[in-house]
Amino acid sequence: MGTPDFAIPCLERMIRDGHEIAAVFCQPDRPKGRGYKLVPPPVKVLAEEQGIPVHQPVKMRDGTVAALLQDIAPDVIVVVAYGRILPPDILAIPRYGCVNVHASLLPKLRGAAPIQWSIINGDAVTGVTTMFMAEGLDTGDAILRRETPIGAEETAGELFERLSAMGADCLSETLPLLESGNCPRTPQDDSLATYAPMIGKDMAFLDFSRPAEELCCLIRGLNPSPVAKTCFEGKLIRVLKARPVPDFSGAPGEILDNKRFIVACGDGAIEFTSVQPEGKKCMDASAFICGRRDCKGTFCTVNLSGEQ
């Protein structure tokens, strides 16, 4: 059971390891693009290429999925970024249980967006955990954990790629342990739990009253989606990369240089290094700012109305 790109390496690894994939479950096709054409999720595309039956239920609690799974009689259900909560009647079906691949070192960062929040929070280390699924949100007993440092300039998209591969490796180790009866179970310490809720578009506008270090982490964590944003000269600018810079200060949101896109923050200053102006392609931020006269002393704003 999985839906987005993150789940692809796990499905590929299970196929390569020789496991019999009786069925794949993923979320329904969604409309995308200007024409709102229905687009299948990545896991569905791979499963159909491999000739694996695909199911895309709209509901999980009306008994239909449970009845279907009873007929399939799986040894184990592997869940990777499926995007749905499994009810108790489904969790009880597989003989070896339901195993989840989660992109954090549980119990830290339970929830929908652990990769983004690990960067937004400024964490130095993250990883993946395989776990037995329980009724709570990512609360089941841990099986294996694998950790990795987060790069100083690593974006959520870059970390996503690394952790999806790590998740496949961890799952490949987990399933033989499960089958052999030697699978470790480590209860999570709920007192250490933190949460990673879904990322909202309202998080994207940069609040320059915050410290520069925090904003740099936010920009990395929102890349590639929904991407950090600010407004300059009445137009939207998407900010893809930035770094804190020493020896600059000013009023929050004030541009502090005519040749580099440096903006004052509540604590310190931040330099945008890669931006995408409204209606244009991504470009070097210095080239953008140099194409304007006397930007120093003007302001970036939170929204198009000019409100700071």
PDB file of C-alpha atoms in Angstrom:
ATOM      1  CA  MET A   1       0.000   0.000   0.000  1.00  0.00           C
ATOM      2  CA  GLY A   2       1.632   3.213  -1.201  1.00  0.00           C
ATOM      3  CA  THR A   3       0.930   6.180  -3.438  1.00  0.00           C
ATOM      4  CA  PRO A   4       3.713   8.732  -4.218  1.00  0.00           C
ATOM      5  CA  ASP A   5       7.261   8.581  -5.559  1.00  0.00           C
ATOM      6  CA  PHE A   6       8.633   7.918  -2.060  1.00  0.00           C
ATOM      7  CA  ALA A   7       7.077   4.427  -2.132  1.00  0.00           C
ATOM      8  CA  ILE A   8       8.560   3.438  -5.508  1.00  0.00           C
ATOM      9  CA  PRO A   9      11.988   2.174  -4.274  1.00  0.00           C
ATOM     10  CA  CYS A  10      10.286  -0.068  -1.687  1.00  0.00           C
ATOM     11  CA  LEU A  11       8.033  -1.690  -4.280  1.00  0.00           C
ATOM     12  CA  GLU A  12      10.946  -2.075  -6.679  1.00  0.00           C
ATOM     13  CA  ARG A  13      13.057  -3.693  -3.944  1.00  0.00           C
ATOM     14  CA  MET A  14      10.321  -6.168  -2.961  1.00  0.00           C
ATOM     15  CA  ILE A  15      10.002  -7.209  -6.590  1.00  0.00           C
ATOM     16  CA  ARG A  16      13.778  -7.526  -6.958  1.00  0.00           C
ATOM     17  CA  ASP A  17      14.026  -9.509  -3.703  1.00  0.00           C
ATOM     18  CA  GLY A  18      11.611 -12.070  -5.112  1.00  0.00           C
ATOM     19  CA  HIS A  19       8.584 -11.470  -2.909  1.00  0.00           C
ATOM     20  CA  GLU A  20       5.207 -12.291  -4.417  1.00  0.00           C
ATOM     21  CA  ILE A  21       3.273  -9.012  -4.600  1.00  0.00           C
ATOM     22  CA  ALA A  22      -0.342 -10.183  -4.560  1.00  0.00           C
ATOM     23  CA  ALA A  23      -1.801  -6.687  -4.960  1.00  0.00           C
ATOM     24  CA  VAL A  24      -1.021  -2.999  -4.779  1.00  0.00           C
ATOM     25  CA  PHE A  25      -3.320  -0.462  -3.122  1.00  0.00           C
ATOM     26  CA  CYS A  26      -2.943   3.248  -3.779  1.00  0.00           C
ATOM     27  CA  GLN A  27      -5.054   6.380  -3.678  1.00  0.00           C
ATOM     28  CA  PRO A  28      -7.382   7.203  -6.589  1.00  0.00           C
ATOM     29  CA  ASP A  29      -6.172   9.040  -9.680  1.00  0.00           C
ATOM     30  CA  ARG A  30      -6.214  12.826  -9.152  1.00  0.00           C
ATOM     31  CA  PRO A  31      -6.854  15.677 -11.616  1.00  0.00           C
ATOM     32  CA  LYS A  32      -3.753  17.718 -12.384  1.00  0.00           C
ATOM     33  CA  GLY A  33      -2.623  20.494 -14.680  1.00  0.00           C
ATOM     34  CA  ARG A  34      -4.608  23.142 -16.472  1.00  0.00           C
ATOM     35  CA  GLY A  35      -6.921  20.595 -18.068  1.00  0.00           C
ATOM     36  CA  TYR A  36      -7.508  18.761 -14.783  1.00  0.00           C
ATOM     37  CA  LYS A  37      -6.729  15.482 -16.510  1.00  0.00           C
ATOM     38  CA  LEU A  38      -6.809  12.446 -14.223  1.00  0.00           C
ATOM     39  CA  VAL A  39      -3.250  11.325 -13.479  1.00  0.00           C
ATOM     40  CA  PRO A  40      -2.428   7.949 -11.896  1.00  0.00           C
ATOM     41  CA  PRO A  41      -0.178   7.926  -8.814  1.00  0.00           C
ATOM     42  CA  PRO A  42       3.424   6.753  -9.383  1.00  0.00           C
ATOM     43  CA  VAL A  43       2.915   3.459  -7.509  1.00  0.00           C
ATOM     44  CA  LYS A  44       0.010   2.538  -9.775  1.00  0.00           C
ATOM     45  CA  VAL A  45       2.098   3.184 -12.872  1.00  0.00           C
ATOM     46  CA  LEU A  46       4.892   0.893 -11.660  1.00  0.00           C
ATOM     47  CA  ALA A  47       2.503  -1.842 -10.515  1.00  0.00           C
ATOM     48  CA  GLU A  48       0.703  -1.915 -13.859  1.00  0.00           C
ATOM     49  CA  GLU A  49       4.033  -2.066 -15.689  1.00  0.00           C
ATOM     50  CA  GLN A  50       4.855  -5.153 -13.582  1.00  0.00           C
ATOM     51  CA  GLY A  51       1.454  -6.758 -14.134  1.00  0.00           C
ATOM     52  CA  ILE A  52       0.456  -6.463 -10.466  1.00  0.00           C
ATOM     53  CA  PRO A  53      -3.268  -6.023  -9.703  1.00  0.00           C
ATOM     54  CA  VAL A  54      -4.031  -2.466  -8.511  1.00  0.00           C
ATOM     55  CA  HIS A  55      -6.846  -1.365  -6.203  1.00  0.00           C
ATOM     56  CA  GLN A  56      -7.745   2.264  -5.507  1.00  0.00           C
ATOM     57  CA  PRO A  57     -10.457   2.291  -2.828  1.00  0.00           C
ATOM     58  CA  VAL A  58     -12.126   5.540  -1.878  1.00  0.00           C
ATOM     59  CA  LYS A  59     -13.146   4.278   1.567  1.00  0.00           C
ATOM     60  CA  MET A  60     -11.275   2.028   3.992  1.00  0.00           C
ATOM     61  CA  ARG A  61     -13.895   1.531   6.727  1.00  0.00           C
ATOM     62  CA  ASP A  62     -16.992   0.218   4.951  1.00  0.00           C
ATOM     63  CA  GLY A  63     -15.816  -3.411   4.987  1.00  0.00           C
ATOM     64  CA  THR A  64     -15.171  -3.653   1.229  1.00  0.00           C
ATOM     65  CA  VAL A  65     -11.389  -3.447   1.482  1.00  0.00           C
ATOM     66  CA  ALA A  66     -11.322  -5.835   4.443  1.00  0.00           C
ATOM     67  CA  ALA A  67     -13.341  -8.412   2.480  1.00  0.00           C
ATOM     68  CA  LEU A  68     -11.031  -8.041  -0.522  1.00  0.00           C
ATOM     69  CA  LEU A  69      -7.972  -8.535   1.674  1.00  0.00           C
ATOM     70  CA  GLN A  70      -9.517 -11.598   3.298  1.00  0.00           C
ATOM     71  CA  ASP A  71      -9.707 -13.112  -0.189  1.00  0.00           C
ATOM     72  CA  ILE A  72      -6.119 -12.148  -0.993  1.00  0.00           C
ATOM     73  CA  ALA A  73      -4.943 -13.562   2.372  1.00  0.00           C
ATOM     74  CA  PRO A  74      -1.617 -11.687   2.521  1.00  0.00           C
ATOM     75  CA  ASP A  75       1.253 -12.799   4.747  1.00  0.00           C
ATOM     76  CA  VAL A  76       2.133  -9.144   5.330  1.00  0.00           C
ATOM     77  CA  ILE A  77       0.885  -5.731   4.257  1.00  0.00           C
ATOM     78  CA  VAL A  78       3.690  -3.230   3.623  1.00  0.00           C
ATOM     79  CA  VAL A  79       2.599   0.406   3.896  1.00  0.00           C
ATOM     80  CA  VAL A  80       4.775   3.208   2.513  1.00  0.00           C
ATOM     81  CA  ALA A  81       3.310   6.720   2.288  1.00  0.00           C
ATOM     82  CA  TYR A  82      -0.140   5.363   1.432  1.00  0.00           C
ATOM     83  CA  GLY A  83      -1.895   8.425   2.798  1.00  0.00           C
ATOM     84  CA  ARG A  84      -4.730   6.523   4.451  1.00  0.00           C
ATOM     85  CA  ILE A  85      -5.262   5.276   8.027  1.00  0.00           C
ATOM     86  CA  LEU A  86      -5.878   1.533   8.231  1.00  0.00           C
ATOM     87  CA  PRO A  87      -8.768   0.522  10.515  1.00  0.00           C
ATOM     88  CA  PRO A  88      -8.416  -2.342  13.049  1.00  0.00           C
ATOM     89  CA  ASP A  89     -10.203  -4.930  10.871  1.00  0.00           C
ATOM     90  CA  ILE A  90      -7.533  -4.465   8.168  1.00  0.00           C
ATOM     91  CA  LEU A  91      -4.595  -4.363  10.584  1.00  0.00           C
ATOM     92  CA  ALA A  92      -5.659  -7.776  11.917  1.00  0.00           C
ATOM     93  CA  ILE A  93      -5.730  -9.597   8.567  1.00  0.00           C
ATOM     94  CA  PRO A  94      -2.068 -10.402   7.639  1.00  0.00           C
ATOM     95  CA  ARG A  95      -0.467 -13.297   9.546  1.00  0.00           C
ATOM     96  CA  TYR A  96       2.750 -11.300  10.082  1.00  0.00           C
ATOM     97  CA  GLY A  97       0.980  -7.973  10.587  1.00  0.00           C
ATOM     98  CA  CYS A  98       1.175  -4.638   8.780  1.00  0.00           C
ATOM     99  CA  VAL A  99       4.639  -3.089   8.432  1.00  0.00           C
ATOM    100  CA  ASN A 100       5.162   0.609   7.792  1.00  0.00           C
ATOM    101  CA  VAL A 101       8.249   2.359   6.399  1.00  0.00           C
ATOM    102  CA  HIS A 102       8.379   5.808   8.010  1.00  0.00           C
ATOM    103  CA  ALA A 103      10.814   8.601   7.106  1.00  0.00           C
ATOM    104  CA  SER A 104      11.987   9.556  10.600  1.00  0.00           C
ATOM    105  CA  LEU A 105      13.606   8.065  13.682  1.00  0.00           C
ATOM    106  CA  LEU A 106      10.411   7.251  15.560  1.00  0.00           C
ATOM    107  CA  PRO A 107       8.995   8.328  17.941  1.00  0.00           C
ATOM    108  CA  LYS A 108      10.339  11.612  16.597  1.00  0.00           C
ATOM    109  CA  LEU A 109       8.297  13.257  13.838  1.00  0.00           C
ATOM    110  CA  ARG A 110       5.216  11.080  13.677  1.00  0.00           C
ATOM    111  CA  GLY A 111       2.796  12.176  10.987  1.00  0.00           C
ATOM    112  CA  ALA A 112       2.472  13.192   7.355  1.00  0.00           C
ATOM    113  CA  ALA A 113       5.543  15.334   6.613  1.00  0.00           C
ATOM    114  CA  PRO A 114       8.574  14.113   8.604  1.00  0.00           C
ATOM    115  CA  ILE A 115      11.105  14.885   5.871  1.00  0.00           C
ATOM    116  CA  GLN A 116      10.135  18.534   5.537  1.00  0.00           C
ATOM    117  CA  TRP A 117       9.877  19.101   9.290  1.00  0.00           C
ATOM    118  CA  SER A 118      13.256  17.513  10.022  1.00  0.00           C
ATOM    119  CA  ILE A 119      14.800  20.291   7.912  1.00  0.00           C
ATOM    120  CA  ILE A 120      12.466  23.076   9.041  1.00  0.00           C
ATOM    121  CA  ASN A 121      13.254  22.207  12.673  1.00  0.00           C
ATOM    122  CA  GLY A 122      16.995  22.412  11.995  1.00  0.00           C
ATOM    123  CA  ASP A 123      17.668  18.768  12.919  1.00  0.00           C
ATOM    124  CA  ALA A 124      21.181  17.486  12.327  1.00  0.00           C
ATOM    125  CA  VAL A 125      20.168  13.832  11.966  1.00  0.00           C
ATOM    126  CA  THR A 126      17.150  11.920  10.658  1.00  0.00           C
ATOM    127  CA  GLY A 127      16.532   8.479   9.192  1.00  0.00           C
ATOM    128  CA  VAL A 128      13.965   5.779   8.507  1.00  0.00           C
ATOM    129  CA  THR A 129      12.130   3.338  10.743  1.00  0.00           C
ATOM    130  CA  THR A 130      10.289   0.129   9.934  1.00  0.00           C
ATOM    131  CA  MET A 131       7.531  -0.559  12.437  1.00  0.00           C
ATOM    132  CA  PHE A 132       4.550  -2.757  13.198  1.00  0.00           C
ATOM    133  CA  MET A 133       1.443  -0.712  12.588  1.00  0.00           C
ATOM    134  CA  ALA A 134      -0.997  -0.029  15.411  1.00  0.00           C
ATOM    135  CA  GLU A 135      -4.208   2.008  15.612  1.00  0.00           C
ATOM    136  CA  GLY A 136      -2.456   5.232  16.658  1.00  0.00           C
ATOM    137  CA  LEU A 137      -0.569   7.649  14.397  1.00  0.00           C
ATOM    138  CA  ASP A 138       2.836   5.979  13.839  1.00  0.00           C
ATOM    139  CA  THR A 139       2.696   4.494  17.356  1.00  0.00           C
ATOM    140  CA  GLY A 140       3.532   0.835  16.704  1.00  0.00           C
ATOM    141  CA  ASP A 141       6.598  -1.076  17.873  1.00  0.00           C
ATOM    142  CA  ALA A 142       9.767  -0.217  15.957  1.00  0.00           C
ATOM    143  CA  ILE A 143      11.582  -2.966  14.066  1.00  0.00           C
ATOM    144  CA  LEU A 144      14.697  -1.405  12.491  1.00  0.00           C
ATOM    145  CA  ARG A 145      16.038   2.160  12.504  1.00  0.00           C
ATOM    146  CA  ARG A 146      18.645   3.580  10.155  1.00  0.00           C
ATOM    147  CA  GLU A 147      19.947   7.126  10.615  1.00  0.00           C
ATOM    148  CA  THR A 148      21.711   9.650   8.406  1.00  0.00           C
ATOM    149  CA  PRO A 149      23.035  13.204   8.865  1.00  0.00           C
ATOM    150  CA  ILE A 150      21.177  16.046   7.166  1.00  0.00           C
ATOM    151  CA  GLY A 151      23.404  18.150   4.933  1.00  0.00           C
ATOM    152  CA  ALA A 152      23.866  21.806   5.868  1.00  0.00           C
ATOM    153  CA  GLU A 153      22.312  22.926   2.564  1.00  0.00           C
ATOM    154  CA  GLU A 154      20.202  19.839   1.824  1.00  0.00           C
ATOM    155  CA  THR A 155      16.649  20.494   0.640  1.00  0.00           C
ATOM    156  CA  ALA A 156      13.570  18.427   1.426  1.00  0.00           C
ATOM    157  CA  GLY A 157      13.588  17.142  -2.146  1.00  0.00           C
ATOM    158  CA  GLU A 158      17.187  15.959  -1.890  1.00  0.00           C
ATOM    159  CA  LEU A 159      16.580  14.318   1.489  1.00  0.00           C
ATOM    160  CA  PHE A 160      13.411  12.720   0.099  1.00  0.00           C
ATOM    161  CA  GLU A 161      15.493  10.913  -2.527  1.00  0.00           C
ATOM    162  CA  ARG A 162      18.011   9.630   0.005  1.00  0.00           C
ATOM    163  CA  LEU A 163      15.458   8.471   2.553  1.00  0.00           C
ATOM    164  CA  SER A 164      13.312   6.696  -0.031  1.00  0.00           C
ATOM    165  CA  ALA A 165      16.359   4.589  -0.979  1.00  0.00           C
ATOM    166  CA  MET A 166      17.230   4.027   2.690  1.00  0.00           C
ATOM    167  CA  GLY A 167      13.644   2.950   3.328  1.00  0.00           C
ATOM    168  CA  ALA A 168      13.894   0.297   0.627  1.00  0.00           C
ATOM    169  CA  ASP A 169      17.139  -1.034   2.152  1.00  0.00           C
ATOM    170  CA  CYS A 170      15.589  -1.116   5.610  1.00  0.00           C
ATOM    171  CA  LEU A 171      12.492  -2.921   4.339  1.00  0.00           C
ATOM    172  CA  SER A 172      14.662  -5.439   2.513  1.00  0.00           C
ATOM    173  CA  GLU A 173      16.290  -6.304   5.867  1.00  0.00           C
ATOM    174  CA  THR A 174      12.987  -6.296   7.738  1.00  0.00           C
ATOM    175  CA  LEU A 175      10.935  -8.789   5.707  1.00  0.00           C
ATOM    176  CA  PRO A 176      13.329 -11.774   6.095  1.00  0.00           C
ATOM    177  CA  LEU A 177      13.476 -11.100   9.856  1.00  0.00           C
ATOM    178  CA  LEU A 178       9.696 -11.148   9.922  1.00  0.00           C
ATOM    179  CA  GLU A 179       9.503 -14.444   8.051  1.00  0.00           C
ATOM    180  CA  SER A 180      12.161 -16.100  10.205  1.00  0.00           C
ATOM    181  CA  GLY A 181      10.460 -15.150  13.465  1.00  0.00           C
ATOM    182  CA  ASN A 182      13.524 -13.173  14.611  1.00  0.00           C
ATOM    183  CA  CYS A 183      12.047  -9.726  14.114  1.00  0.00           C
ATOM    184  CA  PRO A 184      12.863  -7.290  16.945  1.00  0.00           C
ATOM    185  CA  ARG A 185      10.055  -5.269  18.534  1.00  0.00           C
ATOM    186  CA  THR A 186      10.940  -2.122  20.429  1.00  0.00           C
ATOM    187  CA  PRO A 187       8.024  -0.224  21.969  1.00  0.00           C
ATOM    188  CA  GLN A 188       8.148   3.505  21.304  1.00  0.00           C
ATOM    189  CA  ASP A 189       8.538   5.915  24.202  1.00  0.00           C
ATOM    190  CA  ASP A 190       5.487   8.141  23.747  1.00  0.00           C
ATOM    191  CA  SER A 191       6.978  10.772  26.053  1.00  0.00           C
ATOM    192  CA  LEU A 192       9.621  11.448  23.371  1.00  0.00           C
ATOM    193  CA  ALA A 193       7.131  11.754  20.519  1.00  0.00           C
ATOM    194  CA  THR A 194       7.071  14.819  18.278  1.00  0.00           C
ATOM    195  CA  TYR A 195       4.798  15.464  15.316  1.00  0.00           C
ATOM    196  CA  ALA A 196       5.106  16.445  11.667  1.00  0.00           C
ATOM    197  CA  PRO A 197       1.734  17.701  10.408  1.00  0.00           C
ATOM    198  CA  MET A 198       0.982  18.310   6.744  1.00  0.00           C
ATOM    199  CA  ILE A 199       2.722  21.281   5.168  1.00  0.00           C
ATOM    200  CA  GLY A 200       0.289  24.086   4.367  1.00  0.00           C
ATOM    201  CA  LYS A 201       0.655  26.759   1.709  1.00  0.00           C
ATOM    202  CA  ASP A 202       0.175  29.358   4.442  1.00  0.00           C
ATOM    203  CA  MET A 203       3.650  28.443   5.729  1.00  0.00           C
ATOM    204  CA  ALA A 204       5.317  29.544   2.506  1.00  0.00           C
ATOM    205  CA  PHE A 205       5.383  33.353   2.929  1.00  0.00           C
ATOM    206  CA  LEU A 206       8.572  34.407   4.677  1.00  0.00           C
ATOM    207  CA  ASP A 207       8.172  36.343   7.915  1.00  0.00           C
ATOM    208  CA  PHE A 208      11.339  38.423   8.174  1.00  0.00           C
ATOM    209  CA  SER A 209      10.794  39.128  11.861  1.00  0.00           C
ATOM    210  CA  ARG A 210      12.086  35.581  12.425  1.00  0.00           C
ATOM    211  CA  PRO A 211      15.821  34.774  12.769  1.00  0.00           C
ATOM    212  CA  ALA A 212      17.819  34.259   9.580  1.00  0.00           C
ATOM    213  CA  GLU A 213      18.828  30.696  10.534  1.00  0.00           C
ATOM    214  CA  GLU A 214      15.173  29.700  10.966  1.00  0.00           C
ATOM    215  CA  LEU A 215      14.221  31.152   7.588  1.00  0.00           C
ATOM    216  CA  CYS A 216      17.053  29.312   5.854  1.00  0.00           C
ATOM    217  CA  CYS A 217      15.808  26.030   7.313  1.00  0.00           C
ATOM    218  CA  LEU A 218      12.251  26.868   6.254  1.00  0.00           C
ATOM    219  CA  ILE A 219      13.334  27.635   2.687  1.00  0.00           C
ATOM    220  CA  ARG A 220      15.175  24.305   2.440  1.00  0.00           C
ATOM    221  CA  GLY A 221      12.269  22.436   3.988  1.00  0.00           C
ATOM    222  CA  LEU A 222       9.741  23.903   1.532  1.00  0.00           C
ATOM    223  CA  ASN A 223      11.846  23.080  -1.540  1.00  0.00           C
ATOM    224  CA  PRO A 224      10.540  21.675  -3.902  1.00  0.00           C
ATOM    225  CA  SER A 225       6.980  22.191  -2.636  1.00  0.00           C
ATOM    226  CA  PRO A 226       5.219  24.465  -1.822  1.00  0.00           C
ATOM    227  CA  VAL A 227       8.379  26.679  -2.079  1.00  0.00           C
ATOM    228  CA  ALA A 228       9.052  29.702   0.134  1.00  0.00           C
ATOM    229  CA  LYS A 229       7.732  33.031  -1.151  1.00  0.00           C
ATOM    230  CA  THR A 230       8.032  36.763  -0.662  1.00  0.00           C
ATOM    231  CA  CYS A 231       6.854  39.843  -2.536  1.00  0.00           C
ATOM    232  CA  PHE A 232       9.084  42.513  -4.032  1.00  0.00           C
ATOM    233  CA  GLU A 233       7.999  45.530  -6.085  1.00  0.00           C
ATOM    234  CA  GLY A 234       4.423  44.200  -5.966  1.00  0.00           C
ATOM    235  CA  LYS A 235       5.259  40.842  -7.533  1.00  0.00           C
ATOM    236  CA  LEU A 236       5.639  37.351  -6.140  1.00  0.00           C
ATOM    237  CA  ILE A 237       9.098  35.818  -5.870  1.00  0.00           C
ATOM    238  CA  ARG A 238       9.675  32.143  -5.087  1.00  0.00           C
ATOM    239  CA  VAL A 239      12.820  31.558  -3.028  1.00  0.00           C
ATOM    240  CA  LEU A 240      14.522  28.233  -3.687  1.00  0.00           C
ATOM    241  CA  LYS A 241      17.869  28.649  -1.940  1.00  0.00           C
ATOM    242  CA  ALA A 242      19.309  30.994   0.675  1.00  0.00           C
ATOM    243  CA  ARG A 243      21.997  31.296   3.322  1.00  0.00           C
ATOM    244  CA  PRO A 244      22.506  33.341   6.472  1.00  0.00           C
ATOM    245  CA  VAL A 245      25.060  36.138   6.123  1.00  0.00           C
ATOM    246  CA  PRO A 246      27.039  37.853   8.906  1.00  0.00           C
ATOM    247  CA  ASP A 247      27.728  41.548   9.377  1.00  0.00           C
ATOM    248  CA  PHE A 248      24.440  42.809   7.955  1.00  0.00           C
ATOM    249  CA  SER A 249      21.527  44.292   9.886  1.00  0.00           C
ATOM    250  CA  GLY A 250      18.444  46.372   9.272  1.00  0.00           C
ATOM    251  CA  ALA A 251      14.688  46.492   9.693  1.00  0.00           C
ATOM    252  CA  PRO A 252      13.009  43.112   9.026  1.00  0.00           C
ATOM    253  CA  GLY A 253      12.395  42.744   5.294  1.00  0.00           C
ATOM    254  CA  GLU A 254      14.784  45.553   4.288  1.00  0.00           C
ATOM    255  CA  ILE A 255      17.076  44.897   1.325  1.00  0.00           C
ATOM    256  CA  LEU A 256      20.634  45.656   2.418  1.00  0.00           C
ATOM    257  CA  ASP A 257      22.692  45.553  -0.783  1.00  0.00           C
ATOM    258  CA  ASN A 258      22.411  46.616  -4.431  1.00  0.00           C
ATOM    259  CA  LYS A 259      24.381  43.681  -5.861  1.00  0.00           C
ATOM    260  CA  ARG A 260      23.342  40.767  -3.629  1.00  0.00           C
ATOM    261  CA  PHE A 261      19.792  39.865  -2.627  1.00  0.00           C
ATOM    262  CA  ILE A 262      20.368  40.303   1.128  1.00  0.00           C
ATOM    263  CA  VAL A 263      17.340  40.839   3.362  1.00  0.00           C
ATOM    264  CA  ALA A 264      17.365  41.833   7.032  1.00  0.00           C
ATOM    265  CA  CYS A 265      15.684  39.500   9.520  1.00  0.00           C
ATOM    266  CA  GLY A 266      14.642  39.721  13.139  1.00  0.00           C
ATOM    267  CA  ASP A 267      18.048  38.308  14.014  1.00  0.00           C
ATOM    268  CA  GLY A 268      20.760  38.651  11.369  1.00  0.00           C
ATOM    269  CA  ALA A 269      20.238  38.684   7.619  1.00  0.00           C
ATOM    270  CA  ILE A 270      19.590  36.199   4.856  1.00  0.00           C
ATOM    271  CA  GLU A 271      20.920  36.125   1.296  1.00  0.00           C
ATOM    272  CA  PHE A 272      18.722  34.634  -1.393  1.00  0.00           C
ATOM    273  CA  THR A 273      20.913  32.742  -3.863  1.00  0.00           C
ATOM    274  CA  SER A 274      18.307  31.196  -6.190  1.00  0.00           C
ATOM    275  CA  VAL A 275      14.913  32.757  -6.945  1.00  0.00           C
ATOM    276  CA  GLN A 276      12.077  32.459  -9.420  1.00  0.00           C
ATOM    277  CA  PRO A 277      10.424  35.812 -10.200  1.00  0.00           C
ATOM    278  CA  GLU A 278       6.743  35.744 -11.075  1.00  0.00           C
ATOM    279  CA  GLY A 279       6.231  34.493 -14.636  1.00  0.00           C
ATOM    280  CA  LYS A 280       9.920  33.688 -15.164  1.00  0.00           C
ATOM    281  CA  LYS A 281      12.346  30.792 -14.786  1.00  0.00           C
ATOM    282  CA  CYS A 282      14.642  30.178 -11.826  1.00  0.00           C
ATOM    283  CA  MET A 283      17.671  32.428 -11.813  1.00  0.00           C
ATOM    284  CA  ASP A 284      20.657  33.521  -9.772  1.00  0.00           C
ATOM    285  CA  ALA A 285      19.405  35.943  -7.136  1.00  0.00           C
ATOM    286  CA  SER A 286      22.333  38.350  -7.597  1.00  0.00           C
ATOM    287  CA  ALA A 287      21.542  38.644 -11.304  1.00  0.00           C
ATOM    288  CA  PHE A 288      17.948  39.445 -10.392  1.00  0.00           C
ATOM    289  CA  ILE A 289      18.842  42.188  -7.917  1.00  0.00           C
ATOM    290  CA  CYS A 290      21.562  43.707 -10.130  1.00  0.00           C
ATOM    291  CA  GLY A 291      18.967  44.175 -12.860  1.00  0.00           C
ATOM    292  CA  ARG A 292      17.240  46.767 -10.693  1.00  0.00           C
ATOM    293  CA  ARG A 293      18.399  50.221  -9.616  1.00  0.00           C
ATOM    294  CA  ASP A 294      18.944  51.219  -6.019  1.00  0.00           C
ATOM    295  CA  CYS A 295      17.157  48.319  -4.329  1.00  0.00           C
ATOM    296  CA  LYS A 296      19.000  48.949  -1.081  1.00  0.00           C
ATOM    297  CA  GLY A 297      16.616  50.348   1.501  1.00  0.00           C
ATOM    298  CA  THR A 298      13.475  48.998  -0.156  1.00  0.00           C
ATOM    299  CA  PHE A 299      11.511  46.116   1.345  1.00  0.00           C
ATOM    300  CA  CYS A 300      10.334  42.603   0.696  1.00  0.00           C
ATOM    301  CA  THR A 301       6.799  42.152   1.996  1.00  0.00           C
ATOM    302  CA  VAL A 302       4.703  39.237   3.172  1.00  0.00           C
ATOM    303  CA  ASN A 303       1.930  39.658   0.607  1.00  0.00           C
ATOM    304  CA  LEU A 304       0.892  41.670  -2.409  1.00  0.00           C
ATOM    305  CA  SER A 305      -1.029  44.233  -0.370  1.00  0.00           C
ATOM    306  CA  GLY A 306       2.295  45.351   1.079  1.00  0.00           C
ATOM    307  CA  GLU A 307       1.479  44.278   4.630  1.00  0.00           C
ATOM    308  CA  GLN A 308       4.660  43.370   6.549  1.00  0.00           C
TER     309      GLN A 308
END
